[in-house]
Amino acid sequence: MSIIIITLNIFSIFIFASSLEKFQNKQTDQQLDQKAVKRFRIISLFLMIISFILCYVYWQKPGWIIGINLTSINSLIITVFISYFPQRFKEWNEKFHAIFIKSA
Amino acid sequence: MHQKTLFIIKTTHRWIGLIGGWFLFMIMISGCLTLFNSEISQWMRPELALVKPAPLSSTALDQAYKVWLYSQNMPKNQIILPSERDPYLYVSYLKDNLKKNIILDPNQGTIIPVRDTAGASFIFSIHKKLFMNPSIGQFILLIVSFLFIISILTGIILHFKTYVKMLFNLQAKANPLRIQLNFHTTIGMLFLPFLSVMALSGFLFVAPSYLTASSSPAKITFKHHANIPYTPAHQDLLNLVVKAEHYFNNPAGFIFFTHKEIKIGEANSSYLSSFKNTVSYNNVTGAMTSHTSPSPMFGYPQKVIFGFHIAKAGGVIFRTINFILGLGSAICVALALLYYSNRYKNKIYPNKLAYIGHKTIEGINTGVIMAPLIGFISFLWINRFIPVDSHNRTANEIMLFFIIGSIIFIYGLYSAYFNFTNHALKKLLIIFSYLCLLLPVIDLMTNFTLFTQSLLNSNYLYLKMDITIFVLGVCSLLFSMFLKKKNYLI
C-alpha cells in the first residue's frame, strides 16, 4: 500500500509539473491549450486526493499529516529530477502529453 | 514592497537565521536521531540481543518494583513497560542530566547485564536542553525556536514570489552560489508545513515553563516524586496494568508512584493527541481515583502539534518521513550558512577587524555543520570501542563526543583563517561517509556472536540499524563526490 500511495503522490506532482506552461514542450505542436491544462490539473488534483484518502485509510489518524509530509518530500524529489535531468523529463512529458492528447 | 521594509526583512532573515542556524543544525540533527531513540539505545546495548522478547509477567513487574525502590529518590523515576518497539522492561530515572535505565527481562524479571552507556538519552538531552542545566539549555532553546519562527516568516515574505517563479526549477546550470540559495529556498518552501509545525511546537514545548507561573493546575508533572515519602504498593501491578489498558482501550506505557497513588500512563500510538494520558489507582485499595488528560495551555491543537513533533502516532513510516524531513531541514539550514560564508568570501573588507569577524563566522559555520555530524557518528563508534567493563563508561563516551566535536569545530575555525573552508568541508564530509560505511563492519567484528544471536532470536534491529548507517554512508559519499564533480562548494 505504501508503494501505491507514494507512486500516486509522485504521479500527481509529475502531472501538475507537466501542466505548467514553462515545462510544456514548445518546440513541437504538442503545446497544451487551456482546456488540456485544466484537465491535467484536475487529474493531478484527483490523484492527489486519492493518495491522501489512501493515506488516511492506511495510516488512520495521522494519515493526512503523513500525506502532507510525503507530498513535501516527493515534490523535492521531482524538483531535483526535473532540474538535473531536464531531457529525461522532456521525453516523458512529451510521451505523456501524446497519450493524453490521443486519448482525448 | 517598500524598499526599506524589504531591506529590514532581508537583514533580519540573514542575521537571525545566521545566529539561530548555529544552534538549529545541531538541534535538527539530534532531533532526527531522537525519533529513533529506542532503536539507537538498543543498538548501543548489543547484549540485549541475547534476550528473546516475551510477554510481560507479574513476577517481572514485581521485580521491577523492587528495583524501582532503589531509585525512588531519584527524579523522574518510573517503570517503562515493554512495547512492540522496545520489548524490555525498564526502571528509569534521571541522573547527571541523563535518563538512566535498569533493564529487566519482561518475563523472568531478571536484570539483563548490559554495558553502561549514555545511549540515545544523551542525544535527546542535546535536543531538549543542549546537554546543559535545563533552566539555561531550555532558555537558549526558547530563544532559538523564537528566532526560527521569525526566520520562517521573514523567509516566506522574502522568497515566496521568486519561489513561485522558479517552481520545480533549481537552475542547475547557474553558478554554485545561486544553486545553494535555490536549494535553500526550495527546501524551505516545500518543507514549510513541517518546518512551521516543528518551530511552533518546539517553542510551545519550552515556553510554558517561562511564560506561565507555576500555577498550571491540571498539569501532571514528571519531575515529581523525588523525596516523596513512599508507601509500599499492596497491589498486583500486572492486574492494575490490565485494568488501565482496559480503561484506555490501548496498551499501557509506564507506571510511576506517588505516596498515595499508582499512576499508569497510556502508550497510544494511534492518536497524535493522546499525550500523557494517565489513570491513577489507590495504593491500598486498588480503586481508580482519578484520570487525566492534561491540557497545559491550548488543549487539543497543542497536543496534536506536540504529537507531531515527537511522531507519537503513525509508527515507523511517520518517524521515517519526519526523519527525512528533519534531515532535509538541516540541509536547508546548512546551505544557508554556507551561502553566507561563500557570499562574502571575496569581499574587500574596510579593516582587519571586519575581515577577522567574517572569517570567524565562516569558521563557526563550518564547525557547527560538521561537528554534530562527525560527533554523533563517533559517539556510536566510541560505544563499540570503550571496553564493556570500563569504569565511568558513560562519562567517557560523552567526554570523547565533546572532544571530537571540539576538534572538528576548531579545525573549522582554523580552515577559515587559512582560507580552505570548502576544502575542509569536503574532507570532513568524506571522513563522515567513511565513518558511516565502516561502522557496520566494526559492529560485526566486535559483536559477531551477539549479532548472529539477535538474528536467531528474530530480532532484526541490529541488522536494520547497520544497514541504515551503511546506506547513510553511501548517500553521504555520493553527495560529497557530486559536490566535488560539480565544484559546488566554491
XYZ file of C-alpha atoms in Angstrom:
594
model
C 0.000 0.000 0.000
C 2.850 2.389 0.882
C 4.278 1.937 -2.623
C 0.882 2.623 -4.246
C 0.422 5.788 -2.168
C 3.923 7.073 -2.935
C 3.518 6.287 -6.657
C 0.157 8.061 -6.867
C 1.569 11.046 -4.995
C 4.637 11.312 -7.240
C 2.480 10.858 -10.322
C 0.104 13.643 -9.280
C 3.040 16.040 -8.727
C 4.562 14.988 -12.053
C 1.293 15.729 -13.893
C 0.981 19.050 -12.121
C 4.530 19.962 -13.164
C 3.884 18.913 -16.751
C 0.811 21.151 -16.850
C 2.919 24.221 -16.026
C 3.460 26.445 -19.008
C 7.237 26.584 -18.608
C 7.507 22.792 -18.933
C 5.214 22.326 -21.900
C 7.129 21.334 -24.955
C 7.171 24.480 -27.020
C 9.285 23.057 -29.835
C 6.577 20.706 -31.068
C 2.928 21.193 -31.793
C 2.071 19.423 -28.557
C 1.726 22.592 -26.561
C -1.376 22.276 -24.455
C -4.352 24.546 -24.821
C -6.100 25.952 -21.763
C -8.635 23.106 -21.757
C -5.888 20.476 -21.686
C -4.068 22.331 -18.917
C -7.279 22.390 -16.915
C -7.763 18.659 -17.480
C -4.182 17.994 -16.401
C -4.668 19.951 -13.197
C -7.939 18.126 -12.456
C -6.237 14.749 -12.954
C -3.372 15.882 -10.750
C -5.763 17.050 -8.025
C -7.791 13.837 -8.330
C -4.696 11.655 -7.902
C -3.518 13.785 -5.001
C -6.890 13.429 -3.254
C -6.852 9.665 -3.822
C -3.365 9.411 -2.355
C -4.483 11.478 0.666
C -7.573 9.300 1.159
C -5.413 6.189 0.973
C -3.008 7.751 3.487
C -5.903 8.424 5.826
C -7.319 4.934 5.413
C -3.996 3.144 5.691
C -2.335 5.124 8.499
C -5.549 6.251 10.195
C -5.355 9.355 12.381
C -2.014 10.865 11.395
C -2.622 9.751 7.791
C -3.396 13.224 6.462
C -0.235 14.626 8.091
C 1.789 11.775 6.573
C 0.158 12.719 3.234
C 1.287 16.353 3.535
C 4.815 15.372 4.566
C 5.040 12.796 1.804
C 3.956 15.428 -0.730
C 6.743 17.741 0.515
C 9.396 15.049 0.070
C 8.068 13.907 -3.317
C 7.897 17.500 -4.573
C 11.563 17.926 -3.701
C 12.423 14.679 -5.486
C 10.509 15.802 -8.605
C 12.156 19.250 -8.449
C 15.646 17.735 -8.282
C 14.755 15.285 -11.058
C 13.394 17.998 -13.365
C 16.326 20.309 -12.655
C 19.107 17.784 -13.138
C 17.585 15.542 -15.794
C 15.595 18.006 -17.941
C 15.985 15.920 -21.094
C 14.533 12.811 -19.464
C 11.673 14.864 -18.067
C 11.048 16.373 -21.503
C 10.926 12.900 -23.085
C 8.477 11.579 -20.512
C 6.477 14.762 -20.670
C 6.143 14.510 -24.455
C 5.057 10.880 -24.219
C 2.575 11.688 -21.526
C 1.126 14.624 -23.483
C 0.902 12.467 -26.587
C -1.034 9.733 -24.762
C -3.335 12.243 -23.209
C -3.968 14.174 -26.402
C -4.585 10.964 -28.371
C -6.977 9.622 -25.770
C -8.752 12.973 -25.626
C 7.001 46.142 -1.185
C 8.600 49.267 0.171
C 12.363 49.040 -0.365
C 13.200 49.996 3.197
C 10.817 47.374 4.642
C 12.275 44.771 2.327
C 15.776 45.694 3.422
C 14.813 45.342 7.098
C 13.218 41.929 6.447
C 16.242 40.779 4.470
C 18.664 41.877 7.183
C 16.510 40.276 9.892
C 16.336 36.997 7.959
C 20.074 36.989 7.359
C 21.289 37.760 10.875
C 18.594 35.925 12.820
C 18.990 32.951 10.503
C 22.759 33.002 10.957
C 22.759 33.081 14.760
C 19.784 30.730 15.089
C 21.291 28.442 12.450
C 24.362 27.774 14.589
C 22.134 26.045 17.135
C 19.412 24.844 14.775
C 21.618 22.493 12.783
C 22.670 20.634 15.926
C 19.090 20.643 17.253
C 17.687 19.338 13.961
C 20.235 16.538 13.611
C 19.803 15.459 17.238
C 16.014 15.682 16.751
C 16.201 13.392 13.721
C 18.173 10.855 15.751
C 15.829 11.194 18.714
C 12.983 9.952 16.512
C 14.720 6.575 16.677
C 15.898 6.892 20.287
C 14.606 3.491 21.307
C 16.349 1.743 18.395
C 19.622 3.631 18.964
C 19.575 2.815 22.686
C 19.029 -0.862 21.948
C 21.792 -0.830 19.331
C 24.148 0.735 21.866
C 23.418 -2.167 24.235
C 24.060 -5.162 21.975
C 23.848 -7.536 24.981
C 20.054 -7.184 24.706
C 20.262 -9.385 21.621
C 20.668 -12.382 23.926
C 17.202 -11.905 25.409
C 14.245 -13.196 23.498
C 11.246 -10.829 23.714
C 8.461 -12.379 25.802
C 5.117 -11.271 27.254
C 5.089 -9.261 30.462
C 4.643 -11.307 33.633
C 3.526 -10.438 37.141
C 6.846 -11.693 38.543
C 8.781 -9.355 36.246
C 6.676 -6.370 37.310
C 7.169 -7.218 40.981
C 10.910 -7.445 40.343
C 10.822 -4.103 38.540
C 9.006 -2.661 41.517
C 11.738 -3.923 43.861
C 14.382 -2.384 41.614
C 12.394 0.824 41.488
C 12.603 1.035 45.304
C 16.315 1.753 44.938
C 15.678 4.649 42.555
C 12.659 6.145 44.321
C 14.612 9.175 45.492
C 15.880 9.976 42.029
C 13.979 12.446 39.841
C 11.746 11.223 37.009
C 11.741 7.655 38.254
C 9.298 5.318 36.595
C 8.772 1.826 35.289
C 8.555 1.707 31.495
C 6.523 -1.193 30.190
C 7.516 -3.282 27.180
C 6.109 -2.349 23.809
C 6.317 -3.683 20.293
C 9.093 -1.201 19.554
C 11.058 -1.818 22.740
C 10.226 -5.233 24.191
C 12.099 -4.873 27.501
C 11.031 -3.758 30.946
C 12.814 -0.629 32.191
C 13.219 1.068 35.521
C 14.337 4.543 34.590
C 15.377 7.654 36.470
C 17.289 10.836 35.834
C 20.902 11.136 36.925
C 23.549 13.635 35.836
C 21.206 15.160 33.250
C 20.733 11.742 31.623
C 17.999 9.159 31.700
C 19.435 6.020 33.301
C 17.870 2.628 32.742
C 17.956 -0.670 34.544
C 16.706 -3.238 32.061
C 14.781 -6.342 33.043
C 13.630 -9.421 31.208
C 9.875 -8.818 30.790
C 9.072 -12.451 31.508
C 11.632 -13.680 34.046
C 12.164 -10.363 35.771
C 15.920 -10.821 35.907
C 18.171 -7.807 35.392
C 19.812 -8.006 31.968
C 23.551 -7.258 32.306
C 24.184 -4.607 29.666
C 27.060 -2.214 29.110
C 26.891 1.176 30.767
C 26.141 3.665 28.002
C 24.666 7.111 27.601
C 22.527 5.708 24.795
C 20.106 7.867 22.893
C 19.175 9.740 26.064
C 22.365 11.764 25.565
C 21.235 12.711 22.044
C 17.792 13.510 23.412
C 19.362 15.625 26.138
C 21.188 17.645 23.478
C 17.961 18.083 21.533
C 15.923 19.017 24.583
C 18.330 21.173 26.591
C 21.654 21.221 24.740
C 23.013 18.887 27.453
C 23.037 21.794 29.872
C 21.295 22.660 33.050
C 17.594 22.616 31.974
C 16.949 26.222 33.000
C 19.833 27.515 30.845
C 19.570 24.994 27.992
C 15.829 25.366 27.608
C 16.083 29.137 27.770
C 18.539 29.056 24.848
C 16.158 26.706 23.033
C 13.279 29.095 23.672
C 15.231 31.925 22.055
C 16.388 29.703 19.166
C 12.844 28.486 18.468
C 11.617 32.077 18.533
C 14.356 33.071 16.073
C 13.400 30.036 13.988
C 9.780 31.213 13.775
C 10.897 34.725 12.772
C 13.286 33.275 10.169
C 10.448 31.243 8.652
C 8.125 34.238 8.493
C 10.732 36.569 7.005
C 11.841 33.791 4.645
C 8.289 33.391 3.320
C 7.985 37.135 2.710
C 11.378 37.292 1.008
C 11.340 34.183 -1.133
C 7.714 33.406 -1.904
C 7.498 35.383 -5.135
C 10.788 34.146 -6.531
C 9.938 30.592 -5.484
C 6.636 30.569 -7.362
C 8.516 31.751 -10.449
C 11.136 29.005 -10.183
C 8.771 26.237 -9.028
C 10.244 22.810 -9.955
C 13.360 24.508 -11.254
C 16.627 24.681 -9.343
C 18.531 26.310 -12.210
C 21.111 23.518 -12.246
C 23.369 25.385 -14.641
C 23.578 28.551 -12.586
C 26.642 29.431 -10.522
C 27.232 27.418 -7.320
C 26.248 30.284 -5.054
C 22.884 30.663 -6.800
C 22.287 26.903 -6.607
C 22.997 26.918 -2.884
C 20.414 29.652 -2.442
C 17.925 27.920 -4.741
C 18.217 24.661 -2.804
C 17.773 26.580 0.445
C 14.666 28.344 -0.873
C 13.159 25.246 -2.455
C 13.634 23.042 0.607
C 12.388 25.833 2.848
C 9.236 26.360 0.792
C 8.445 22.694 0.137
C 9.050 21.696 3.750
C 7.181 24.740 5.056
C 4.324 22.786 6.732
C 6.846 20.603 8.558
C 9.151 23.478 9.495
C 6.304 25.662 10.756
C 4.836 22.953 12.970
C 8.251 21.978 14.308
C 9.205 25.581 15.098
C 5.870 26.314 16.744
C 5.702 23.082 18.726
C 9.336 23.461 19.770
C 8.542 26.928 21.064
C 5.388 25.738 22.853
C 7.239 22.810 24.421
C 9.587 25.180 26.213
C 7.548 28.361 26.549
C 5.058 27.317 29.287
C 7.852 26.906 31.834
C 8.845 30.537 31.251
C 5.569 32.204 30.302
C 3.264 30.836 32.996
C 3.623 30.922 36.726
C 3.875 27.579 38.463
C 0.104 27.517 38.850
C -0.804 25.262 35.924
C -3.452 23.284 37.781
C -4.215 20.128 35.825
C -0.715 19.521 34.600
C 0.779 16.213 35.600
C 4.434 16.728 36.181
C 7.022 14.133 35.600
C 9.567 15.927 37.750
C 7.784 14.897 40.900
C 8.367 12.077 43.099
C 11.868 12.813 44.304
C 11.914 12.671 48.086
C 8.240 11.787 48.393
C 7.710 9.609 51.470
C 6.899 6.316 49.944
C 4.139 3.904 50.984
C 4.574 0.388 49.675
C 2.147 -0.720 46.985
C -0.138 -3.504 48.114
C -1.492 -4.125 44.663
C -0.719 -6.632 41.991
C 0.813 -4.301 39.410
C 0.021 -6.502 36.433
C -3.625 -6.518 37.460
C -3.614 -2.705 37.567
C -1.855 -2.541 34.199
C -4.572 -4.773 32.699
C -7.257 -2.565 34.269
C -5.587 0.563 32.895
C -5.302 -0.972 29.428
C -8.990 -1.849 29.581
C -9.746 1.743 30.596
C -7.591 3.275 27.825
C -8.587 0.618 25.333
C -4.905 0.859 24.453
C -1.635 -0.524 25.801
C -0.160 0.979 28.958
C 3.247 2.595 28.628
C 4.627 3.473 32.037
C 3.979 3.364 35.785
C 5.030 5.842 38.405
C 4.283 6.097 42.067
C 3.219 8.881 44.371
C 2.811 8.466 48.098
C -0.882 7.521 47.784
C -1.353 6.510 44.202
C -0.044 4.300 41.451
C -0.274 6.162 38.152
C -0.327 4.311 34.857
C 0.194 6.135 31.563
C -1.213 5.334 28.154
C 1.013 4.254 25.267
C -1.289 5.104 22.442
C 0.344 5.053 19.061
C -2.873 5.626 17.073
C -3.556 9.252 18.002
C -1.191 12.190 17.891
C -3.206 13.902 20.584
C -3.046 11.193 23.247
C -0.392 12.984 25.201
C 0.427 11.932 28.743
C -2.956 10.405 29.476
C -2.816 8.724 32.860
C -5.095 6.888 35.218
C -4.472 6.669 38.983
C -5.220 3.869 41.401
C -5.248 3.948 45.133
C -2.137 2.389 46.548
C -4.003 0.333 49.158
C -7.455 -0.423 47.761
C -6.553 -0.532 44.073
C -9.635 1.556 43.239
C -9.406 4.105 40.442
C -9.015 7.528 41.993
C -8.557 9.852 39.052
C -7.842 10.006 35.382
C -6.482 12.855 33.445
C -5.860 14.191 30.045
C -3.836 17.315 30.790
C -4.271 20.392 28.659
C -1.403 22.687 29.622
C -2.248 25.738 27.531
C -4.315 25.357 24.429
C -5.671 21.833 24.695
C -6.297 19.682 21.667
C -4.445 21.606 18.888
C -1.405 21.896 21.091
C -1.476 18.180 21.839
C -1.713 17.417 18.118
C 1.340 19.504 17.263
C 3.228 18.044 20.225
C 2.278 14.591 18.954
C 3.517 15.642 15.515
C 6.797 16.917 16.983
C 7.605 13.623 18.676
C 5.963 11.458 15.956
C 3.749 9.886 18.591
C 1.494 8.051 16.156
C 1.897 6.648 12.671
C 4.580 4.121 13.543
C 7.835 3.682 11.707
C 6.591 5.279 8.464
C 5.778 8.579 10.190
C 9.097 8.542 12.029
C 10.971 7.794 8.794
C 9.170 10.585 6.927
C 9.859 13.021 9.770
C 13.487 11.856 9.800
C 13.843 12.616 6.073
C 12.130 15.980 6.508
C 14.304 16.789 9.521
C 17.432 15.860 7.601
C 16.241 17.989 4.666
C 15.581 20.904 7.019
C 19.078 20.520 8.494
C 20.475 20.609 4.931
C 18.396 23.753 4.326
C 19.995 25.414 7.384
C 23.485 24.184 6.404
C 23.073 25.582 2.880
C 22.026 28.944 4.294
C 25.133 29.008 6.495
C 27.344 28.011 3.561
C 25.679 30.622 1.367
C 26.509 33.262 3.953
C 30.133 32.069 4.165
C 30.629 31.950 0.402
C 28.787 35.123 -0.474
C 31.135 37.392 1.418
C 34.241 35.359 0.786
C 35.838 37.582 -1.800
C 34.574 40.832 -0.410
C 37.122 43.540 0.317
C 36.842 44.462 3.953
C 37.347 48.024 5.176
C 39.527 46.960 8.095
C 41.215 43.938 9.612
C 38.634 43.590 12.373
C 35.808 43.171 9.852
C 37.882 40.584 7.980
C 38.610 38.609 11.159
C 34.933 38.879 12.118
C 33.834 37.402 8.803
C 36.445 34.665 8.946
C 35.307 33.757 12.454
C 31.694 33.476 11.264
C 32.844 31.384 8.313
C 34.772 29.110 10.680
C 31.848 28.803 13.067
C 29.558 27.926 10.122
C 31.914 25.154 9.021
C 32.328 23.926 12.589
C 28.645 23.846 13.508
C 27.798 21.877 10.363
C 30.467 19.205 10.635
C 30.946 18.887 14.419
C 27.497 17.360 15.129
C 27.683 15.023 12.127
C 31.101 13.613 12.956
C 30.390 13.889 16.692
C 27.274 11.719 16.587
C 28.741 9.041 14.334
C 31.872 8.994 16.524
C 29.602 8.589 19.542
C 28.413 5.277 18.041
C 31.995 4.266 17.271
C 33.061 5.084 20.834
C 30.280 2.821 22.117
C 31.861 -0.114 20.351
C 35.452 0.689 21.315
C 35.374 1.528 25.029
C 35.766 -1.769 26.948
C 32.442 -3.044 28.281
C 33.600 -3.227 31.888
C 35.484 0.078 31.912
C 34.931 2.408 34.823
C 32.885 5.576 34.152
C 31.975 4.368 30.707
C 29.068 6.770 30.155
C 31.087 9.808 31.228
C 33.930 8.754 28.919
C 31.559 8.357 25.965
C 30.207 11.855 26.490
C 33.639 13.352 27.098
C 35.004 11.799 23.884
C 31.976 13.077 21.955
C 32.694 16.612 23.108
C 36.444 16.274 22.480
C 35.848 15.099 18.883
C 33.196 17.779 18.352
C 35.558 20.453 19.675
C 38.431 19.257 17.459
C 36.185 19.464 14.390
C 34.953 22.885 15.455
C 38.492 24.184 15.979
C 39.508 22.684 12.624
C 36.582 24.591 11.061
C 37.821 27.851 12.552
C 41.415 27.059 11.516
C 40.304 26.322 7.951
C 38.504 29.679 7.796
C 41.512 31.672 8.993
C 43.705 29.896 6.434
C 41.161 30.117 3.608
C 40.370 26.481 2.943
C 36.881 26.073 4.438
C 35.326 24.420 1.400
C 38.216 22.022 1.064
C 37.858 21.252 4.783
C 34.106 20.697 4.360
C 34.638 18.228 1.533
C 37.304 16.430 3.535
C 35.150 16.228 6.661
C 32.163 15.026 4.635
C 34.292 12.212 3.220
C 35.510 11.326 6.728
C 31.884 11.256 7.893
C 30.970 8.972 4.967
C 33.749 6.508 5.756
C 32.861 6.526 9.455
C 29.299 5.570 8.466
C 30.439 2.940 5.971
C 32.900 1.281 8.349
C 30.746 1.307 11.483
C 28.636 -1.744 10.469
C 31.861 -3.618 9.680
C 33.291 -2.749 13.099
C 29.993 -3.709 14.704
C 30.122 -7.121 13.041
C 33.755 -7.609 14.012
C 33.305 -6.690 17.674
C 29.885 -8.262 18.275
C 29.589 -11.078 15.773
C 28.207 -13.608 18.293
C 25.646 -11.160 19.631
C 24.723 -10.183 16.091
C 24.069 -13.762 14.980
C 22.214 -14.442 18.229
C 19.926 -11.489 17.537
C 19.114 -12.911 14.108
C 18.401 -16.317 15.677
C 16.034 -14.575 18.122
C 14.286 -12.955 15.122
C 15.477 -9.574 16.390
C 16.426 -7.707 13.220
C 17.010 -4.337 14.871
C 20.815 -4.595 14.771
C 20.749 -5.623 11.123
C 18.371 -2.780 10.222
C 20.437 -0.219 12.129
C 23.678 -1.348 10.484
C 22.089 -1.257 7.029
C 20.657 2.228 7.712
C 24.053 3.567 8.829
C 25.704 1.984 5.785
C 23.122 3.481 3.404
C 23.612 6.867 5.084
C 27.346 6.499 4.453
C 26.788 5.609 0.788
C 24.455 8.605 0.313
C 26.930 10.917 2.032
C 29.833 9.620 -0.086
C 27.822 10.017 -3.305
C 26.855 13.524 -2.200
C 30.462 14.515 -1.494
C 31.534 13.067 -4.872
C 28.750 15.008 -6.557
C 29.890 18.218 -4.858
C 33.448 17.556 -5.957
C 32.431 16.810 -9.536
C 30.191 19.847 -9.917
C 32.520 22.018 -7.864
C 29.511 23.243 -5.899
C 31.473 24.274 -2.861
C 33.157 27.273 -4.401
